[in-house]
PDB file of C-alpha atoms in Angstrom:
ATOM      1  CA  MET A 141       8.914 -14.293 -14.619  1.00 55.00           C
ATOM      2  CA  ARG A 142       5.221 -13.432 -14.850  1.00 69.00           C
ATOM      3  CA  ILE A 143       2.588 -16.152 -15.254  1.00 72.00           C
ATOM      4  CA  PRO A 144       0.066 -14.885 -17.853  1.00 74.00           C
ATOM      5  CA  VAL A 145      -2.842 -17.270 -17.077  1.00 91.00           C
ATOM      6  CA  LEU A 146      -3.810 -19.138 -13.910  1.00 93.00           C
ATOM      7  CA  ARG A 147      -6.679 -21.638 -13.840  1.00 96.00           C
ATOM      8  CA  GLY A 148      -8.648 -23.067 -10.953  1.00 97.00           C
ATOM      9  CA  LEU A 149     -11.966 -23.572  -9.221  1.00 98.00           C
ATOM     10  CA  ILE A 150     -13.871 -21.038  -7.142  1.00 98.00           C
ATOM     11  CA  GLU A 151     -15.169 -23.405  -4.501  1.00 98.00           C
ATOM     12  CA  ARG A 152     -16.834 -20.567  -2.592  1.00 98.00           C
ATOM     13  CA  ARG A 153     -16.930 -16.802  -3.053  1.00 98.00           C
ATOM     14  CA  ILE A 154     -18.873 -14.352  -0.892  1.00 98.00           C
ATOM     15  CA  LEU A 155     -19.250 -10.710  -1.899  1.00 98.00           C
ATOM     16  CA  VAL A 156     -20.422  -8.485   0.961  1.00 98.00           C
ATOM     17  CA  ASN A 157     -21.417  -5.071  -0.389  1.00 98.00           C
ATOM     18  CA  TYR A 158     -21.903  -1.652   1.172  1.00 98.00           C
ATOM     19  CA  ARG A 159     -23.467   1.571  -0.068  1.00 98.00           C
ATOM     20  CA  ILE A 160     -21.136   4.484   0.588  1.00 97.00           C
ATOM     21  CA  GLU A 161     -21.444   8.213  -0.018  1.00 96.00           C
ATOM     22  CA  PRO A 162     -19.755   8.796  -3.378  1.00 96.00           C
ATOM     23  CA  GLU A 163     -18.022  12.023  -2.306  1.00 95.00           C
ATOM     24  CA  LEU A 164     -16.306  10.128   0.498  1.00 94.00           C
ATOM     25  CA  LEU A 165     -15.176   7.316  -1.788  1.00 95.00           C
ATOM     26  CA  ALA A 166     -13.875   9.836  -4.316  1.00 95.00           C
ATOM     27  CA  ARG A 167     -11.597  11.347  -1.645  1.00 93.00           C
ATOM     28  CA  LEU A 168     -10.241   7.904  -0.732  1.00 93.00           C
ATOM     29  CA  LEU A 169      -9.528   6.680  -4.256  1.00 96.00           C
ATOM     30  CA  PRO A 170      -6.163   7.308  -5.940  1.00 94.00           C
ATOM     31  CA  PRO A 171      -6.133   8.658  -9.484  1.00 94.00           C
ATOM     32  CA  PRO A 172      -7.119   7.634 -12.101  1.00 95.00           C
ATOM     33  CA  PHE A 173     -10.048   5.930 -10.319  1.00 97.00           C
ATOM     34  CA  ARG A 174     -13.452   7.367  -9.503  1.00 97.00           C
ATOM     35  CA  PRO A 175     -16.485   5.675  -7.904  1.00 98.00           C
ATOM     36  CA  ASN A 176     -18.733   3.582 -10.136  1.00 98.00           C
ATOM     37  CA  LEU A 177     -22.195   4.576  -8.937  1.00 98.00           C
ATOM     38  CA  VAL A 178     -25.458   2.647  -8.766  1.00 98.00           C
ATOM     39  CA  SER A 179     -28.496   4.905  -8.405  1.00 96.00           C
ATOM     40  CA  GLY A 180     -26.231   7.614  -7.006  1.00 96.00           C
ATOM     41  CA  ALA A 181     -24.516   5.383  -4.431  1.00 97.00           C
ATOM     42  CA  GLY A 182     -20.902   4.249  -4.310  1.00 98.00           C
ATOM     43  CA  ILE A 183     -20.382   0.491  -3.948  1.00 98.00           C
ATOM     44  CA  ALA A 184     -17.575  -1.133  -1.958  1.00 98.00           C
ATOM     45  CA  GLY A 185     -17.184  -4.329  -0.023  1.00 98.00           C
ATOM     46  CA  ILE A 186     -15.393  -7.517   0.930  1.00 98.00           C
ATOM     47  CA  CYS A 187     -14.610 -10.588  -1.151  1.00 98.00           C
ATOM     48  CA  LEU A 188     -14.066 -13.881   0.711  1.00 98.00           C
ATOM     49  CA  ILE A 189     -12.965 -16.535  -1.759  1.00 98.00           C
ATOM     50  CA  ARG A 190     -11.761 -20.116  -1.422  1.00 98.00           C
ATOM     51  CA  LEU A 191      -9.781 -21.264  -4.441  1.00 97.00           C
ATOM     52  CA  LYS A 192      -8.810 -24.795  -5.397  1.00 97.00           C
ATOM     53  CA  GLN A 193      -6.646 -26.340  -8.109  1.00 96.00           C
ATOM     54  CA  VAL A 194      -5.021 -22.993  -8.923  1.00 95.00           C
ATOM     55  CA  ARG A 195      -2.096 -23.482 -11.267  1.00 93.00           C
ATOM     56  CA  PRO A 196      -0.605 -22.200 -14.535  1.00 91.00           C
ATOM     57  CA  ALA A 197      -2.812 -23.065 -17.501  1.00 89.00           C
ATOM     58  CA  PHE A 198      -0.375 -25.725 -18.761  1.00 90.00           C
ATOM     59  CA  VAL A 199      -0.316 -27.643 -15.411  1.00 93.00           C
ATOM     60  CA  PRO A 200      -2.900 -30.384 -14.586  1.00 93.00           C
ATOM     61  CA  GLY A 201      -5.511 -29.588 -11.938  1.00 92.00           C
ATOM     62  CA  TRP A 202      -4.338 -32.177  -9.411  1.00 92.00           C
ATOM     63  CA  LEU A 203      -1.111 -30.209  -9.023  1.00 93.00           C
ATOM     64  CA  GLY A 204      -2.967 -26.982  -8.248  1.00 94.00           C
ATOM     65  CA  LEU A 205      -2.947 -25.117  -4.921  1.00 94.00           C
ATOM     66  CA  SER A 206      -5.781 -24.262  -2.537  1.00 97.00           C
ATOM     67  CA  SER A 207      -6.177 -21.121  -0.444  1.00 97.00           C
ATOM     68  CA  GLU A 208      -8.551 -18.911   1.507  1.00 98.00           C
ATOM     69  CA  ASN A 209      -8.389 -15.262   0.500  1.00 97.00           C
ATOM     70  CA  ALA A 210      -9.964 -11.932   1.397  1.00 98.00           C
ATOM     71  CA  ALA A 211      -9.946  -8.618  -0.428  1.00 97.00           C
ATOM     72  CA  HIS A 212     -11.346  -5.171   0.253  1.00 97.00           C
ATOM     73  CA  ARG A 213     -12.766  -3.757  -2.986  1.00 97.00           C
ATOM     74  CA  ILE A 214     -14.226  -0.521  -4.305  1.00 98.00           C
ATOM     75  CA  ALA A 215     -16.232  -0.438  -7.545  1.00 98.00           C
ATOM     76  CA  VAL A 216     -14.550   2.088  -9.814  1.00 98.00           C
ATOM     77  CA  GLU A 217     -14.344   3.441 -13.313  1.00 97.00           C
ATOM     78  CA  TRP A 218     -11.505   5.172 -15.123  1.00 97.00           C
ATOM     79  CA  ASP A 219     -10.559   6.495 -18.552  1.00 95.00           C
ATOM     80  CA  GLU A 220      -8.202   4.439 -20.683  1.00 91.00           C
ATOM     81  CA  ASN A 221      -7.335   4.889 -24.378  1.00 90.00           C
ATOM     82  CA  GLY A 222     -10.260   7.244 -24.871  1.00 92.00           C
ATOM     83  CA  ALA A 223     -12.851   4.909 -23.312  1.00 95.00           C
ATOM     84  CA  THR A 224     -14.423   4.552 -19.873  1.00 96.00           C
ATOM     85  CA  ARG A 225     -13.552   1.251 -18.175  1.00 97.00           C
ATOM     86  CA  GLU A 226     -15.038  -0.299 -15.047  1.00 97.00           C
ATOM     87  CA  GLY A 227     -13.736  -2.709 -12.456  1.00 98.00           C
ATOM     88  CA  VAL A 228     -12.589  -2.655  -8.845  1.00 98.00           C
ATOM     89  CA  TYR A 229      -9.771  -0.988  -6.933  1.00 97.00           C
ATOM     90  CA  ILE A 230      -8.306  -3.298  -4.277  1.00 96.00           C
ATOM     91  CA  PRO A 231      -6.429  -1.537  -1.477  1.00 95.00           C
ATOM     92  CA  ARG A 232      -5.701  -4.761   0.432  1.00 95.00           C
ATOM     93  CA  ARG A 233      -5.491  -8.532  -0.136  1.00 96.00           C
ATOM     94  CA  ASP A 234      -5.115 -11.136   2.635  1.00 97.00           C
ATOM     95  CA  THR A 235      -4.505 -14.877   2.328  1.00 97.00           C
ATOM     96  CA  ASN A 236      -3.694 -17.991   4.346  1.00 97.00           C
ATOM     97  CA  SER A 237      -1.321 -19.136   1.603  1.00 95.00           C
ATOM     98  CA  ARG A 238       2.413 -18.705   2.038  1.00 94.00           C
ATOM     99  CA  TRP A 239       2.781 -19.121  -1.744  1.00 90.00           C
ATOM    100  CA  ASN A 240       0.320 -16.287  -2.482  1.00 91.00           C
ATOM    101  CA  THR A 241       2.202 -14.051  -0.055  1.00 93.00           C
ATOM    102  CA  LEU A 242       5.574 -14.810  -1.621  1.00 89.00           C
ATOM    103  CA  ALA A 243       4.441 -14.740  -5.264  1.00 86.00           C
ATOM    104  CA  GLY A 244       1.905 -11.902  -5.120  1.00 84.00           C
ATOM    105  CA  GLY A 245       3.271  -8.784  -6.758  1.00 83.00           C
ATOM    106  CA  ARG A 246       6.131 -10.806  -8.233  1.00 82.00           C
ATOM    107  CA  ILE A 247       5.017 -13.867 -10.209  1.00 79.00           C
ATOM    108  CA  PHE A 248       1.382 -12.805 -10.369  1.00 80.00           C
ATOM    109  CA  PRO A 249      -0.257  -9.416  -9.702  1.00 81.00           C
ATOM    110  CA  GLY A 250      -1.311  -8.113  -6.314  1.00 86.00           C
ATOM    111  CA  MET A 251       0.540  -8.035  -3.008  1.00 91.00           C
ATOM    112  CA  HIS A 252      -0.911 -10.428  -0.404  1.00 94.00           C
ATOM    113  CA  HIS A 253      -0.661 -10.343   3.398  1.00 96.00           C
ATOM    114  CA  ARG A 254      -0.656 -13.478   5.554  1.00 97.00           C
ATOM    115  CA  ALA A 255      -3.766 -14.022   7.650  1.00 98.00           C
ATOM    116  CA  GLU A 256      -5.506 -16.667   9.728  1.00 98.00           C
ATOM    117  CA  PHE A 257      -8.935 -17.806   8.478  1.00 98.00           C
ATOM    118  CA  THR A 258     -11.548 -19.569  10.609  1.00 98.00           C
ATOM    119  CA  VAL A 259     -14.255 -21.065   8.397  1.00 98.00           C
ATOM    120  CA  ARG A 260     -17.399 -22.944   9.360  1.00 97.00           C
ATOM    121  CA  GLU A 261     -19.769 -24.041   6.603  1.00 97.00           C
ATOM    122  CA  ALA A 262     -22.736 -26.393   6.865  1.00 95.00           C
ATOM    123  CA  ALA A 263     -26.192 -26.720   5.308  1.00 92.00           C
ATOM    124  CA  GLY A 264     -26.052 -23.403   3.477  1.00 93.00           C
ATOM    125  CA  ARG A 265     -24.709 -21.462   6.459  1.00 97.00           C
ATOM    126  CA  PHE A 266     -21.391 -19.622   6.473  1.00 98.00           C
ATOM    127  CA  ASP A 267     -19.362 -18.273   9.378  1.00 98.00           C
ATOM    128  CA  ILE A 268     -15.982 -16.837   8.377  1.00 98.00           C
ATOM    129  CA  SER A 269     -13.502 -14.752  10.325  1.00 98.00           C
ATOM    130  CA  VAL A 270     -10.137 -13.357   9.246  1.00 98.00           C
ATOM    131  CA  ARG A 271      -7.279 -11.864  11.256  1.00 98.00           C
ATOM    132  CA  SER A 272      -4.095 -10.763   9.523  1.00 98.00           C
ATOM    133  CA  ARG A 273      -0.716 -11.370  11.100  1.00 97.00           C
ATOM    134  CA  ASP A 274       0.121  -7.676  10.932  1.00 97.00           C
ATOM    135  CA  ARG A 275      -3.183  -6.953  12.744  1.00 95.00           C
ATOM    136  CA  ARG A 276      -4.316  -4.557  10.024  1.00 95.00           C
ATOM    137  CA  THR A 277      -7.245  -6.714   8.884  1.00 97.00           C
ATOM    138  CA  ARG A 278     -10.063  -8.128  11.015  1.00 97.00           C
ATOM    139  CA  LEU A 279     -13.173  -9.499   9.346  1.00 97.00           C
ATOM    140  CA  ALA A 280     -16.178 -11.531  10.390  1.00 98.00           C
ATOM    141  CA  VAL A 281     -19.152 -12.546   8.263  1.00 98.00           C
ATOM    142  CA  ARG A 282     -22.018 -14.826   9.234  1.00 98.00           C
ATOM    143  CA  GLY A 283     -24.975 -15.606   6.992  1.00 98.00           C
ATOM    144  CA  CYS A 284     -27.025 -18.167   5.102  1.00 98.00           C
ATOM    145  CA  GLN A 285     -28.485 -18.793   1.682  1.00 97.00           C
ATOM    146  CA  ALA A 286     -31.482 -16.621   0.853  1.00 97.00           C
ATOM    147  CA  ALA A 287     -34.250 -16.466  -1.724  1.00 96.00           C
ATOM    148  CA  ALA A 288     -33.811 -12.817  -2.704  1.00 97.00           C
ATOM    149  CA  LEU A 289     -31.805  -9.663  -2.115  1.00 98.00           C
ATOM    150  CA  PRO A 290     -32.838  -7.356   0.759  1.00 97.00           C
ATOM    151  CA  HIS A 291     -35.651  -4.976  -0.201  1.00 96.00           C
ATOM    152  CA  SER A 292     -33.391  -2.098   0.795  1.00 97.00           C
ATOM    153  CA  SER A 293     -30.704  -3.012  -1.764  1.00 98.00           C
ATOM    154  CA  VAL A 294     -29.770  -0.426  -4.362  1.00 98.00           C
ATOM    155  CA  PHE A 295     -29.991  -3.235  -6.938  1.00 98.00           C
ATOM    156  CA  GLY A 296     -33.494  -3.788  -8.286  1.00 96.00           C
ATOM    157  CA  SER A 297     -33.011  -7.521  -8.800  1.00 97.00           C
ATOM    158  CA  LEU A 298     -30.530 -10.351  -8.436  1.00 98.00           C
ATOM    159  CA  GLU A 299     -29.950 -10.174 -12.197  1.00 98.00           C
ATOM    160  CA  GLU A 300     -29.033  -6.483 -11.969  1.00 98.00           C
ATOM    161  CA  ALA A 301     -26.588  -7.130  -9.130  1.00 98.00           C
ATOM    162  CA  SER A 302     -25.079 -10.095 -10.972  1.00 98.00           C
ATOM    163  CA  ALA A 303     -24.519  -8.045 -14.136  1.00 98.00           C
ATOM    164  CA  PHE A 304     -22.882  -5.206 -12.190  1.00 98.00           C
ATOM    165  CA  PHE A 305     -20.320  -7.425 -10.479  1.00 98.00           C
ATOM    166  CA  GLU A 306     -19.664  -9.544 -13.554  1.00 97.00           C
ATOM    167  CA  ALA A 307     -18.844  -6.359 -15.486  1.00 95.00           C
ATOM    168  CA  GLY A 308     -16.342  -5.398 -12.774  1.00 94.00           C
ATOM    169  CA  ALA A 309     -14.107  -8.407 -13.423  1.00 95.00           C
ATOM    170  CA  VAL A 310     -10.894  -6.385 -13.760  1.00 97.00           C
ATOM    171  CA  GLY A 311      -9.228  -5.507 -10.474  1.00 96.00           C
ATOM    172  CA  TYR A 312      -6.327  -3.148  -9.853  1.00 97.00           C
ATOM    173  CA  SER A 313      -4.378  -3.624  -6.638  1.00 95.00           C
ATOM    174  CA  ALA A 314      -2.348  -1.085  -4.707  1.00 90.00           C
ATOM    175  CA  THR A 315       1.432  -1.544  -4.874  1.00 89.00           C
ATOM    176  CA  HIS A 316       4.390  -0.017  -3.053  1.00 87.00           C
ATOM    177  CA  ASP A 317       4.435   2.643  -5.780  1.00 89.00           C
ATOM    178  CA  PRO A 318       1.391   4.940  -5.322  1.00 88.00           C
ATOM    179  CA  ALA A 319       1.416   5.706  -9.058  1.00 89.00           C
ATOM    180  CA  ARG A 320       1.239   2.065 -10.240  1.00 92.00           C
ATOM    181  CA  PHE A 321      -1.474  -0.569  -9.885  1.00 95.00           C
ATOM    182  CA  ASP A 322      -1.242  -4.300 -10.611  1.00 94.00           C
ATOM    183  CA  GLY A 323      -3.987  -5.534 -12.946  1.00 94.00           C
ATOM    184  CA  LEU A 324      -5.775  -8.902 -12.786  1.00 94.00           C
ATOM    185  CA  GLU A 325      -8.855 -10.067 -14.700  1.00 95.00           C
ATOM    186  CA  LEU A 326     -11.219 -12.806 -13.510  1.00 96.00           C
ATOM    187  CA  ARG A 327     -12.849 -14.875 -16.253  1.00 96.00           C
ATOM    188  CA  CYS A 328     -15.493 -17.335 -15.081  1.00 96.00           C
ATOM    189  CA  THR A 329     -17.040 -20.269 -16.911  1.00 94.00           C
ATOM    190  CA  GLY A 330     -20.764 -20.124 -16.228  1.00 93.00           C
ATOM    191  CA  TRP A 331     -20.952 -17.014 -14.010  1.00 96.00           C
ATOM    192  CA  ARG A 332     -23.799 -17.357 -11.503  1.00 96.00           C
ATOM    193  CA  VAL A 333     -24.610 -15.829  -8.125  1.00 98.00           C
ATOM    194  CA  GLU A 334     -27.078 -16.518  -5.326  1.00 98.00           C
ATOM    195  CA  PRO A 335     -28.374 -14.155  -2.637  1.00 98.00           C
ATOM    196  CA  LEU A 336     -26.838 -14.493   0.819  1.00 98.00           C
ATOM    197  CA  ALA A 337     -28.638 -13.186   3.908  1.00 98.00           C
ATOM    198  CA  VAL A 338     -26.046 -11.622   6.210  1.00 98.00           C
ATOM    199  CA  GLU A 339     -26.763 -11.908   9.929  1.00 97.00           C
ATOM    200  CA  GLU A 340     -23.552 -10.269  11.115  1.00 97.00           C
ATOM    201  CA  VAL A 341     -20.648  -8.490   9.426  1.00 97.00           C
ATOM    202  CA  HIS A 342     -17.629  -6.678  10.850  1.00 96.00           C
ATOM    203  CA  SER A 343     -14.701  -5.137   9.004  1.00 96.00           C
ATOM    204  CA  SER A 344     -11.789  -3.216  10.471  1.00 95.00           C
ATOM    205  CA  PHE A 345     -11.707  -1.281   7.192  1.00 95.00           C
ATOM    206  CA  PHE A 346     -15.356  -0.291   6.813  1.00 95.00           C
ATOM    207  CA  ASP A 347     -15.991   0.026  10.564  1.00 95.00           C
ATOM    208  CA  ASP A 348     -13.159   2.554  10.939  1.00 95.00           C
ATOM    209  CA  GLN A 349     -14.959   5.845  11.624  1.00 94.00           C
ATOM    210  CA  SER A 350     -11.819   7.871  10.940  1.00 93.00           C
ATOM    211  CA  ARG A 351     -12.143   6.626   7.357  1.00 93.00           C
ATOM    212  CA  PHE A 352     -15.920   6.245   7.126  1.00 94.00           C
ATOM    213  CA  PRO A 353     -17.744   8.532   9.605  1.00 94.00           C
ATOM    214  CA  LYS A 354     -20.932   7.174  11.126  1.00 92.00           C
ATOM    215  CA  GLY A 355     -23.812   7.248   8.681  1.00 92.00           C
ATOM    216  CA  THR A 356     -21.669   7.273   5.524  1.00 94.00           C
ATOM    217  CA  THR A 357     -21.770   3.488   4.990  1.00 95.00           C
ATOM    218  CA  GLU A 358     -24.678   1.069   4.960  1.00 96.00           C
ATOM    219  CA  PHE A 359     -24.846  -2.660   4.269  1.00 97.00           C
ATOM    220  CA  ASP A 360     -26.516  -3.281   0.910  1.00 98.00           C
ATOM    221  CA  CYS A 361     -26.471  -6.983   0.026  1.00 98.00           C
ATOM    222  CA  ALA A 362     -24.331 -10.100  -0.205  1.00 98.00           C
ATOM    223  CA  LEU A 363     -23.854 -12.608  -3.010  1.00 98.00           C
ATOM    224  CA  LEU A 364     -22.652 -16.201  -3.047  1.00 98.00           C
ATOM    225  CA  MET A 365     -20.823 -18.058  -5.822  1.00 98.00           C
ATOM    226  CA  ARG A 366     -19.924 -21.761  -5.685  1.00 97.00           C
ATOM    227  CA  GLY A 367     -18.279 -24.374  -7.866  1.00 97.00           C
ATOM    228  CA  ILE A 368     -17.197 -22.154 -10.764  1.00 97.00           C
ATOM    229  CA  SER A 369     -14.232 -22.819 -13.028  1.00 97.00           C
ATOM    230  CA  HIS A 370     -12.231 -19.698 -13.711  1.00 97.00           C
ATOM    231  CA  GLU A 371      -9.065 -18.113 -15.031  1.00 96.00           C
ATOM    232  CA  TRP A 372      -6.986 -15.257 -13.696  1.00 94.00           C
ATOM    233  CA  ARG A 373      -5.350 -13.223 -16.466  1.00 93.00           C
ATOM    234  CA  ARG A 374      -2.704 -10.625 -15.848  1.00 91.00           C
ATOM    235  CA  ARG A 375      -3.454  -7.147 -17.158  1.00 92.00           C
ATOM    236  CA  ALA A 376      -0.855  -4.483 -17.837  1.00 90.00           C
ATOM    237  CA  GLN A 377      -0.114  -2.209 -14.904  1.00 91.00           C
ATOM    238  CA  LEU A 378      -2.184   0.949 -14.771  1.00 92.00           C
ATOM    239  CA  CYS A 379      -0.135   4.054 -14.078  1.00 88.00           C
ATOM    240  CA  CYS A 380      -0.946   7.638 -13.281  1.00 79.00           C
ATOM    241  CA  PRO A 381       1.333  10.692 -13.696  1.00 66.00           C
ATOM    242  CA  ALA A 382       3.658  11.339 -10.767  1.00 53.00           C
ATOM    243  CA  SER A 383       2.009  14.703 -10.188  1.00 45.00           C
ATOM    244  CA  GLN A 384      -1.336  12.999  -9.652  1.00 54.00           C
ATOM    245  CA  SER A 385       0.117  10.345  -7.342  1.00 46.00           C
ATOM    246  CA  LEU A 386       1.062  13.088  -4.882  1.00 41.00           C
ATOM    247  CA  LEU A 387      -2.654  13.470  -4.220  1.00 43.00           C
ATOM    248  CA  THR A 388      -2.948   9.981  -2.764  1.00 46.00           C
ATOM    249  CA  GLY A 389      -1.972  10.727   0.816  1.00 43.00           C
ATOM    250  CA  ALA A 390      -5.495  10.038   2.062  1.00 41.00           C
ATOM    251  CA  VAL A 391      -5.988   6.991  -0.151  1.00 47.00           C
ATOM    252  CA  ALA A 392      -7.566   3.860   1.322  1.00 45.00           C
ATOM    253  CA  ARG A 393      -4.332   1.865   1.228  1.00 49.00           C
ATOM    254  CA  ILE A 394      -4.256  -0.334   4.292  1.00 55.00           C
ATOM    255  CA  HIS A 395      -0.900  -2.086   4.041  1.00 49.00           C
TER     256      HIS A 395
END
């Protein structure tokens, strides 16, 4: 059974974004994906999202589930049915929810790995750390609400950054089959973001110099979303020819 629509509330979502050399990202991405560039820079990052009241569309909200979740994401584009699409490729998802771990990749798209989340939030400040049980993922983000994006950001304004990430609402997750990707679309009611000033960020994925040599990644900006009703809608799996999937040996899959 596959649940076509899930509804819930995004209580808090933080998007931490890096600028990365596009040639490097292109080597890490599996086909059919290629980097979606902003002013010549590749964009990748971390999503830290707390969901509440998540349930099938026909179930009342009070029966919904809550969870803390993390995802590594790369902004991508690809060709589909003669048109260029954009979204994100997700090599890894982590969660504190046993249900998400059991159901991910089965009842709804995207494999999830169990992780421990430590979250401290107060007066517009956020301190979140994540450690997966398989020790593959380690994350730490500390920051506070801000009035504007950093001057160094590749995005010229908050509105430009908001539009870019809203347009990338379709995510494709890595699966056990390197030629198939689970699709999931996020639809928000009243999309809105705020700037977040990051004081400290660590990621076992982006800090790995065997994957990203020194100088190839740079923090760009962070965005905050809070109190937004949403739906998750399953998208058909995206597949690539078997001959192309053989090229994915160096892909950024971090199962």
